[in-house]
C-alpha positions as a Python dict, from the first residue, in 0.01 Angstrom:
ca = {
    (1, 'G'): (0, 0, 0),
    (2, 'N'): (-260, 259, -95),
    (3, 'P'): (-106, 606, -134),
    (4, 'I'): (-405, 836, -64),
    (5, 'T'): (-714, 750, 142),
    (6, 'I'): (-993, 1001, 209),
    (7, 'N'): (-1209, 875, 497),
    (8, 'G'): (-1497, 1112, 570),
    (9, 'T'): (-1306, 1423, 466),
    (10, 'S'): (-1488, 1696, 272),
    (11, 'N'): (-1400, 2001, 63),
    (12, 'I'): (-1065, 1873, -56),
    (13, 'T'): (-897, 1862, -399),
    (14, 'F'): (-616, 1640, -522),
    (15, 'A'): (-466, 1787, -838),
    (16, 'G'): (-161, 1735, -1056),
    (17, 'L'): (-18, 1431, -876),
    (18, 'T'): (167, 1132, -1017),
    (19, 'I'): (67, 815, -830),
    (20, 'Q'): (207, 477, -926),
    (21, 'N'): (289, 124, -809),
    (22, 'F'): (20, 62, -547),
    (23, 'K'): (-180, -227, -409),
    (24, 'N'): (-556, -162, -427),
    (25, 'W'): (-613, 205, -508),
    (26, 'G'): (-423, 516, -602),
    (27, 'I'): (-686, 743, -446),
    (28, 'G'): (-958, 596, -224),
    (29, 'I'): (-1263, 789, -101),
    (30, 'H'): (-1498, 660, 169),
    (31, 'G'): (-1792, 789, 370),
    (32, 'G'): (-2054, 629, 592),
    (33, 'P'): (-2049, 282, 754),
    (34, 'A'): (-1734, 75, 739),
    (35, 'D'): (-1662, -126, 425),
    (36, 'P'): (-1405, -383, 538),
    (37, 'I'): (-1438, -592, 220),
    (38, 'G'): (-1362, -283, 12),
    (39, 'G'): (-1068, -184, 231),
    (40, 'F'): (-1225, 79, 460),
    (41, 'P'): (-1253, -78, 810),
    (42, 'T'): (-1391, 222, 1004),
    (43, 'D'): (-1709, 435, 997),
    (44, 'A'): (-1679, 788, 866),
    (45, 'R'): (-1881, 1099, 792),
    (46, 'T'): (-2014, 1158, 443),
    (47, 'A'): (-1736, 1277, 213),
    (48, 'V'): (-1869, 1590, 38),
    (49, 'D'): (-1721, 1792, -248),
    (50, 'V'): (-1407, 1590, -310),
    (51, 'T'): (-1236, 1663, -642),
    (52, 'I'): (-979, 1437, -812),
    (53, 'I'): (-842, 1630, -1111),
    (54, 'N'): (-545, 1628, -1351),
    (55, 'N'): (-365, 1331, -1196),
    (56, 'M'): (-156, 1052, -1353),
    (57, 'I'): (-240, 720, -1182),
    (58, 'S'): (-67, 402, -1298),
    (59, 'N'): (25, 47, -1201),
    (60, 'G'): (-238, -82, -959),
    (61, 'Y'): (-198, -446, -861),
    (62, 'T'): (-515, -553, -678),
    (63, 'T'): (-609, -916, -743),
    (64, 'L'): (-929, -934, -536),
    (65, 'N'): (-1217, -1087, -728),
    (66, 'S'): (-1479, -876, -906),
    (67, 'G'): (-1288, -554, -854),
    (68, 'W'): (-1355, -542, -480),
    (69, 'G'): (-1003, -419, -420),
    (70, 'G'): (-1075, -94, -600),
    (71, 'G'): (-883, 60, -888),
    (72, 'G'): (-705, 378, -984),
    (73, 'V'): (-977, 582, -812),
    (74, 'W'): (-1210, 388, -579),
    (75, 'A'): (-1509, 544, -397),
    (76, 'S'): (-1711, 353, -136),
    (77, 'G'): (-2019, 465, 56),
    (78, 'S'): (-2160, 815, 98),
    (79, 'T'): (-1962, 1048, -128),
    (80, 'T'): (-2174, 1346, -234),
    (81, 'N'): (-2064, 1564, -528),
    (82, 'L'): (-1754, 1360, -598),
    (83, 'R'): (-1582, 1488, -911),
    (84, 'I'): (-1328, 1272, -1097),
    (85, 'L'): (-1200, 1486, -1384),
    (86, 'N'): (-921, 1497, -1644),
    (87, 'N'): (-716, 1209, -1502),
    (88, 'V'): (-505, 955, -1692),
    (89, 'I'): (-537, 607, -1536),
    (90, 'T'): (-334, 322, -1681),
    (91, 'N'): (-224, -35, -1616),
    (92, 'Q'): (-478, -147, -1357),
    (93, 'Y'): (-542, -505, -1252),
    (94, 'G'): (-885, -378, -1139),
    (95, 'S'): (-1102, -85, -1249),
    (96, 'G'): (-980, 250, -1369),
    (97, 'I'): (-1256, 430, -1176),
    (98, 'R'): (-1503, 258, -943),
    (99, 'A'): (-1782, 398, -721),
    (100, 'I'): (-2043, 227, -499),
    (101, 'P'): (-2265, 415, -245),
    (102, 'T'): (-2312, 116, -13),
    (103, 'D'): (-2044, -107, 130),
    (104, 'T'): (-1892, -352, -117),
    (105, 'S'): (-2131, -633, -25),
    (106, 'G'): (-2433, -402, -69),
    (107, 'T'): (-2573, -496, 274),
    (108, 'T'): (-2508, -180, 480),
    (109, 'N'): (-2556, 194, 428),
    (110, 'P'): (-2910, 155, 280),
    (111, 'N'): (-2945, 534, 254),
    (112, 'G'): (-2600, 597, 112),
    (113, 'N'): (-2568, 779, -217),
    (114, 'Y'): (-2319, 934, -455),
    (115, 'D'): (-2548, 1221, -563),
    (116, 'G'): (-2375, 1452, -808),
    (117, 'L'): (-2105, 1202, -903),
    (118, 'T'): (-1922, 1330, -1213),
    (119, 'I'): (-1671, 1118, -1406),
    (120, 'S'): (-1560, 1325, -1703),
    (121, 'N'): (-1269, 1380, -1941),
    (122, 'N'): (-1062, 1091, -1809),
    (123, 'V'): (-843, 848, -2003),
    (124, 'C'): (-852, 483, -1892),
    (125, 'L'): (-599, 258, -2065),
    (126, 'V'): (-530, -110, -1992),
    (127, 'T'): (-771, -186, -1708),
    (128, 'N'): (-953, -497, -1577),
    (129, 'Q'): (-638, -702, -1636),
    (130, 'A'): (-684, -950, -1353),
    (131, 'T'): (-1026, -918, -1186),
    (132, 'G'): (-1341, -1078, -1324),
    (133, 'D'): (-1679, -905, -1378),
    (134, 'N'): (-1534, -555, -1385),
    (135, 'G'): (-1539, -223, -1568),
    (136, 'A'): (-1289, 39, -1676),
    (137, 'I'): (-1550, 280, -1534),
    (138, 'Y'): (-1776, 95, -1289),
    (139, 'I'): (-2063, 223, -1074),
    (140, 'Q'): (-2323, 32, -873),
    (141, 'D'): (-2618, 147, -661),
    (142, 'T'): (-2827, -127, -498),
    (143, 'N'): (-3009, 153, -310),
    (144, 'F'): (-3144, 294, -641),
    (145, 'N'): (-3147, 642, -487),
    (146, 'S'): (-2846, 837, -619),
    (147, 'T'): (-2928, 1120, -859),
    (148, 'N'): (-2760, 1354, -1107),
    (149, 'I'): (-2481, 1118, -1215),
    (150, 'T'): (-2270, 1202, -1520),
    (151, 'I'): (-2018, 989, -1709),
    (152, 'S'): (-1904, 1197, -2004),
    (153, 'N'): (-1624, 1253, -2255),
    (154, 'N'): (-1399, 975, -2128),
    (155, 'F'): (-1163, 775, -2352),
    (156, 'I'): (-1130, 402, -2282),
    (157, 'R'): (-908, 148, -2455),
    (158, 'D'): (-792, -207, -2368),
    (159, 'Y'): (-1046, -287, -2097),
    (160, 'Q'): (-1021, -665, -2130),
    (161, 'S'): (-856, -900, -1882),
    (162, 'N'): (-523, -1047, -1985),
    (163, 'P'): (-537, -1429, -2004),
    (164, 'S'): (-193, -1452, -1845),
    (165, 'L'): (-309, -1248, -1541),
    (166, 'R'): (-679, -1332, -1507),
    (167, 'N'): (-790, -1468, -1171),
    (168, 'A'): (-1048, -1740, -1121),
    (169, 'A'): (-1350, -1515, -1064),
    (170, 'L'): (-1661, -1593, -1268),
    (171, 'P'): (-1828, -1466, -1469),
    (172, 'L'): (-1549, -1338, -1689),
    (173, 'R'): (-1719, -1013, -1785),
    (174, 'D'): (-1507, -717, -1889),
    (175, 'V'): (-1682, -390, -1964),
    (176, 'A'): (-1579, -41, -2070),
    (177, 'I'): (-1860, 149, -1890),
    (178, 'Y'): (-2051, -64, -1640),
    (179, 'L'): (-2372, 52, -1467),
    (180, 'D'): (-2429, -240, -1233),
    (181, 'E'): (-2710, -351, -1000),
    (182, 'G'): (-2936, -49, -977),
    (183, 'A'): (-2711, 236, -1094),
    (184, 'S'): (-2978, 488, -1194),
    (185, 'N'): (-3032, 850, -1294),
    (186, 'T'): (-2710, 848, -1492),
    (187, 'T'): (-2624, 1028, -1816),
    (188, 'V'): (-2357, 852, -2022),
    (189, 'T'): (-2258, 1073, -2315),
    (190, 'G'): (-1970, 1170, -2539),
    (191, 'N'): (-1750, 878, -2438),
    (192, 'I'): (-1516, 702, -2681),
    (193, 'V'): (-1455, 329, -2635),
    (194, 'A'): (-1169, 209, -2854),
    (195, 'N'): (-1079, -150, -2933),
    (196, 'T'): (-948, -387, -2669),
    (197, 'A'): (-693, -664, -2664),
    (198, 'Y'): (-789, -1022, -2569),
    (199, 'P'): (-1168, -1011, -2625),
    (200, 'I'): (-1344, -1325, -2502),
    (201, 'P'): (-1383, -1536, -2817),
    (202, 'S'): (-1718, -1701, -2736),
    (203, 'P'): (-1956, -1470, -2547),
    (204, 'G'): (-2244, -1621, -2354),
    (205, 'T'): (-2112, -1923, -2164),
    (206, 'S'): (-2162, -1860, -1789),
    (207, 'K'): (-2248, -1496, -1872),
    (208, 'T'): (-1900, -1429, -2004),
    (209, 'S'): (-1852, -1144, -2246),
    (210, 'T'): (-1642, -852, -2354),
    (211, 'T'): (-1891, -565, -2359),
    (212, 'A'): (-1867, -193, -2434),
    (213, 'F'): (-2167, -90, -2219),
    (214, 'Y'): (-2338, -291, -1945),
    (215, 'M'): (-2656, -199, -1759),
    (216, 'S'): (-2825, -393, -1479),
    (217, 'N'): (-3154, -304, -1303),
    (218, 'G'): (-3115, 72, -1352),
    (219, 'H'): (-3379, 342, -1405),
    (220, 'N'): (-3369, 671, -1594),
    (221, 'D'): (-3030, 605, -1749),
    (222, 'I'): (-2959, 799, -2067),
    (223, 'W'): (-2696, 673, -2312),
    (224, 'S'): (-2633, 900, -2610),
    (225, 'G'): (-2360, 1040, -2832),
    (226, 'N'): (-2104, 770, -2751),
    (227, 'I'): (-1866, 613, -3006),
    (228, 'V'): (-1764, 247, -2980),
    (229, 'D'): (-1514, 40, -3178),
    (230, 'L'): (-1636, -319, -3158),
    (231, 'G'): (-1320, -451, -3325),
    (232, 'T'): (-1290, -687, -3620),
    (233, 'L'): (-1353, -1025, -3452),
    (234, 'A'): (-1732, -984, -3410),
    (235, 'V'): (-1717, -1098, -3047),
    (236, 'I'): (-1747, -768, -2856),
    (237, 'L'): (-2104, -688, -2745),
    (238, 'D'): (-2222, -331, -2785),
    (239, 'V'): (-2460, -319, -2485),
    (240, 'N'): (-2592, -576, -2237),
    (241, 'Y'): (-2926, -481, -2078),
    (242, 'E'): (-3015, -693, -1778),
    (243, 'L'): (-3279, -730, -1509),
    (244, 'N'): (-3084, -975, -1297),
    (245, 'S'): (-3360, -1080, -1054),
    (246, 'T'): (-3740, -1099, -1058),
    (247, 'S'): (-3733, -943, -711),
    (248, 'E'): (-3602, -616, -859),
    (249, 'P'): (-3841, -347, -988),
    (250, 'A'): (-3890, -333, -1364),
    (251, 'M'): (-3639, -117, -1550),
    (252, 'T'): (-3806, 206, -1667),
    (253, 'G'): (-3711, 542, -1815),
    (254, 'N'): (-3395, 425, -1989),
    (255, 'S'): (-3287, 523, -2342),
    (256, 'F'): (-3004, 427, -2577),
    (257, 'T'): (-2994, 666, -2873),
    (258, 'N'): (-2764, 827, -3130),
    (259, 'N'): (-2456, 623, -3043),
}
């Protein structure tokens, strides 16, 4: 099943492990109200100061749509000062690293946050193989209230779903670094996104695309100093910038410079 699950535990470090051949996540972290869709069926305290460092995590076989089943490292709910550092994550049907401060549906834990989330110096290779609308590194914050988020100095390659494995979820949207639905107050810097196999040949239909960077509804997000290989086929989008509903507040304070 899922080798390591942290449910409301604080002040704990997982370092130097090899984790492979699992169902939904290699390491799962959860705090706050239950998230049964995301795989955490019970309430828990806030998980504070959890560190995931120097681990090798490979072969994750979740097939749940839109990445709901997790990934190599999967954080749900209230997880303050979570640090995901220096890990190598490979061969994932879902995300390499995924974090959401609510439950997976976004309907509970309205005050949940992942303040201080740091995702740095990781290698994510061959992710998003089966699930649609997903990211090698994926965060989402429909509460808009998490602060001091850093995604830096990660290396990502082959973040596109494999046509022979892809499930039926739409849209088919595969992203290297994905700030979805309100992820705000995030600095994305120093990351390298290499080329990817199987890019979607005709971006646009039903919102399908292979995209290096995706941003939806966020505020005060700073993108700078990143390097992206868009490949030779002219079908990979550099950045998609989206306000996905007129009911959401206007996007302000964002910048995309010196990439």
